[in-house]
Structure formats: C-alpha cells, structure tokens
JSON list of C-alpha atoms in Angstrom, two decimals:
[
{"chain": "A", "resi": 1, "resn": "GLU", "atom": "CA", "xyz": [97.08, 92.78, 18.83]},
{"chain": "A", "resi": 2, "resn": "ASP", "atom": "CA", "xyz": [100.46, 93.96, 20.87]},
{"chain": "A", "resi": 3, "resn": "LYS", "atom": "CA", "xyz": [103.25, 93.22, 18.90]},
{"chain": "A", "resi": 4, "resn": "VAL", "atom": "CA", "xyz": [107.09, 93.39, 20.56]},
{"chain": "A", "resi": 5, "resn": "SER", "atom": "CA", "xyz": [109.84, 93.83, 17.80]},
{"chain": "A", "resi": 6, "resn": "THR", "atom": "CA", "xyz": [113.34, 92.32, 18.47]},
{"chain": "A", "resi": 7, "resn": "GLU", "atom": "CA", "xyz": [114.94, 95.25, 19.60]},
{"chain": "A", "resi": 8, "resn": "GLU", "atom": "CA", "xyz": [112.43, 95.89, 21.68]},
{"chain": "A", "resi": 9, "resn": "GLN", "atom": "CA", "xyz": [112.88, 92.91, 23.47]},
{"chain": "A", "resi": 10, "resn": "ALA", "atom": "CA", "xyz": [116.39, 92.71, 23.80]},
{"chain": "A", "resi": 11, "resn": "PHE", "atom": "CA", "xyz": [116.05, 96.26, 25.24]},
{"chain": "A", "resi": 12, "resn": "LEU", "atom": "CA", "xyz": [113.58, 95.29, 28.11]},
{"chain": "A", "resi": 13, "resn": "ILE", "atom": "CA", "xyz": [115.44, 92.11, 29.01]},
{"chain": "A", "resi": 14, "resn": "GLY", "atom": "CA", "xyz": [118.97, 94.11, 28.98]},
{"chain": "A", "resi": 15, "resn": "LEU", "atom": "CA", "xyz": [117.38, 96.56, 31.12]},
{"chain": "A", "resi": 16, "resn": "HIS", "atom": "CA", "xyz": [116.06, 94.09, 33.21]},
{"chain": "A", "resi": 17, "resn": "LYS", "atom": "CA", "xyz": [119.80, 92.56, 33.50]},
{"chain": "A", "resi": 18, "resn": "PHE", "atom": "CA", "xyz": [121.20, 95.20, 34.53]},
{"chain": "A", "resi": 19, "resn": "MET", "atom": "CA", "xyz": [118.67, 96.71, 37.12]},
{"chain": "A", "resi": 20, "resn": "HIS", "atom": "CA", "xyz": [119.36, 93.28, 38.64]},
{"chain": "A", "resi": 21, "resn": "ASP", "atom": "CA", "xyz": [122.56, 93.00, 38.40]},
{"chain": "A", "resi": 22, "resn": "ALA", "atom": "CA", "xyz": [122.80, 96.84, 39.96]},
{"chain": "A", "resi": 23, "resn": "LYS", "atom": "CA", "xyz": [120.78, 95.18, 42.99]},
{"chain": "A", "resi": 24, "resn": "MET", "atom": "CA", "xyz": [117.67, 97.24, 42.39]},
{"chain": "A", "resi": 25, "resn": "PRO", "atom": "CA", "xyz": [115.56, 94.85, 40.07]},
{"chain": "A", "resi": 26, "resn": "ILE", "atom": "CA", "xyz": [112.30, 96.19, 38.66]},
{"chain": "A", "resi": 27, "resn": "GLY", "atom": "CA", "xyz": [109.10, 94.84, 40.38]},
{"chain": "A", "resi": 28, "resn": "ARG", "atom": "CA", "xyz": [106.99, 96.13, 38.60]},
{"chain": "A", "resi": 29, "resn": "ILE", "atom": "CA", "xyz": [106.23, 98.64, 35.55]},
{"chain": "A", "resi": 30, "resn": "PRO", "atom": "CA", "xyz": [107.02, 102.19, 36.81]},
{"chain": "A", "resi": 31, "resn": "SER", "atom": "CA", "xyz": [103.91, 104.77, 36.48]},
{"chain": "A", "resi": 32, "resn": "LEU", "atom": "CA", "xyz": [103.65, 108.75, 35.81]},
{"chain": "A", "resi": 33, "resn": "GLY", "atom": "CA", "xyz": [100.65, 109.14, 37.89]},
{"chain": "A", "resi": 34, "resn": "PHE", "atom": "CA", "xyz": [98.23, 106.62, 37.23]},
{"chain": "A", "resi": 35, "resn": "LYS", "atom": "CA", "xyz": [99.97, 105.54, 33.50]},
{"chain": "A", "resi": 36, "resn": "GLN", "atom": "CA", "xyz": [102.43, 102.64, 32.72]},
{"chain": "A", "resi": 37, "resn": "ILE", "atom": "CA", "xyz": [105.45, 103.95, 31.68]},
{"chain": "A", "resi": 38, "resn": "ASP", "atom": "CA", "xyz": [106.20, 101.99, 28.37]},
{"chain": "A", "resi": 39, "resn": "LEU", "atom": "CA", "xyz": [110.40, 102.09, 29.13]},
{"chain": "A", "resi": 40, "resn": "TYR", "atom": "CA", "xyz": [111.27, 101.66, 25.22]},
{"chain": "A", "resi": 41, "resn": "TYR", "atom": "CA", "xyz": [109.25, 104.25, 24.49]},
{"chain": "A", "resi": 42, "resn": "PHE", "atom": "CA", "xyz": [110.99, 106.23, 26.93]},
{"chain": "A", "resi": 43, "resn": "TYR", "atom": "CA", "xyz": [114.23, 105.31, 26.24]},
{"chain": "A", "resi": 44, "resn": "LYS", "atom": "CA", "xyz": [113.80, 105.75, 22.30]},
{"chain": "A", "resi": 45, "resn": "GLN", "atom": "CA", "xyz": [112.50, 108.82, 23.27]},
{"chain": "A", "resi": 46, "resn": "ALA", "atom": "CA", "xyz": [115.07, 109.92, 25.09]},
{"chain": "A", "resi": 47, "resn": "GLU", "atom": "CA", "xyz": [117.77, 109.01, 22.82]},
{"chain": "A", "resi": 48, "resn": "ARG", "atom": "CA", "xyz": [116.12, 111.19, 20.12]},
{"chain": "A", "resi": 49, "resn": "ILE", "atom": "CA", "xyz": [116.71, 114.19, 22.07]},
{"chain": "A", "resi": 50, "resn": "GLY", "atom": "CA", "xyz": [120.15, 113.62, 23.31]},
{"chain": "A", "resi": 51, "resn": "GLY", "atom": "CA", "xyz": [120.29, 110.94, 25.92]},
{"chain": "A", "resi": 52, "resn": "TYR", "atom": "CA", "xyz": [120.16, 111.97, 30.35]},
{"chain": "A", "resi": 53, "resn": "ASP", "atom": "CA", "xyz": [123.20, 114.56, 30.06]},
{"chain": "A", "resi": 54, "resn": "SER", "atom": "CA", "xyz": [121.08, 116.52, 26.73]},
{"chain": "A", "resi": 55, "resn": "ILE", "atom": "CA", "xyz": [117.97, 116.06, 28.53]},
{"chain": "A", "resi": 56, "resn": "THR", "atom": "CA", "xyz": [119.63, 117.35, 31.70]},
{"chain": "A", "resi": 57, "resn": "HIS", "atom": "CA", "xyz": [121.89, 120.19, 29.98]},
{"chain": "A", "resi": 58, "resn": "LYS", "atom": "CA", "xyz": [118.88, 121.51, 28.25]},
{"chain": "A", "resi": 59, "resn": "ARG", "atom": "CA", "xyz": [116.37, 121.23, 31.33]},
{"chain": "A", "resi": 60, "resn": "MET", "atom": "CA", "xyz": [114.22, 119.00, 28.69]},
{"chain": "A", "resi": 61, "resn": "TRP", "atom": "CA", "xyz": [112.46, 117.02, 31.04]},
{"chain": "A", "resi": 62, "resn": "LYS", "atom": "CA", "xyz": [109.24, 118.26, 31.38]},
{"chain": "A", "resi": 63, "resn": "HIS", "atom": "CA", "xyz": [109.44, 118.14, 27.42]},
{"chain": "A", "resi": 64, "resn": "LEU", "atom": "CA", "xyz": [109.76, 113.91, 27.81]},
{"chain": "A", "resi": 65, "resn": "TYR", "atom": "CA", "xyz": [107.21, 113.70, 29.97]},
{"chain": "A", "resi": 66, "resn": "ASP", "atom": "CA", "xyz": [104.99, 116.11, 28.04]},
{"chain": "A", "resi": 67, "resn": "LYS", "atom": "CA", "xyz": [105.67, 113.21, 25.05]},
{"chain": "A", "resi": 68, "resn": "LEU", "atom": "CA", "xyz": [105.48, 110.44, 27.53]},
{"chain": "A", "resi": 69, "resn": "GLY", "atom": "CA", "xyz": [101.54, 111.69, 27.84]},
{"chain": "A", "resi": 70, "resn": "GLY", "atom": "CA", "xyz": [102.12, 113.34, 31.19]}
]
C-alpha cells in the first residue's frame, strides 16, 4: 500500500493549482518513455541538486533523468 506523505500531498495540490491558474492544467501524469514520472520525487531530486537554474547552468538534466530511472 502506497502512503502519500502530508508534504507530498501539499506539493501535488499546490502544483495542480499553480498549473491550473497558469491555464496549463495537468490532465494526466507526465511520462518519460513509457514510465510515469513521480512529480514529487522529480521535484525533491531537482531541489537536492540545486533547482532549475543550477541544473541548467551545470548541464545536469541527464543526471536527473538517470536518477528518475531513465
């Protein structure tokens, strides 16, 4: 049984609200290839390696992709 933490629930609710308000609602869970992306895990891993600007500056998107099981 998968249990979702309160922190993860709050993140997902906030993300869906943000995307809805930006007129880009999340209709389905995004995927890489045939694997669905765990958006909370993606966020936490991206945060751990410095966030969007740091990942982009250091060209670490492939590293993040690999951490997601790509």
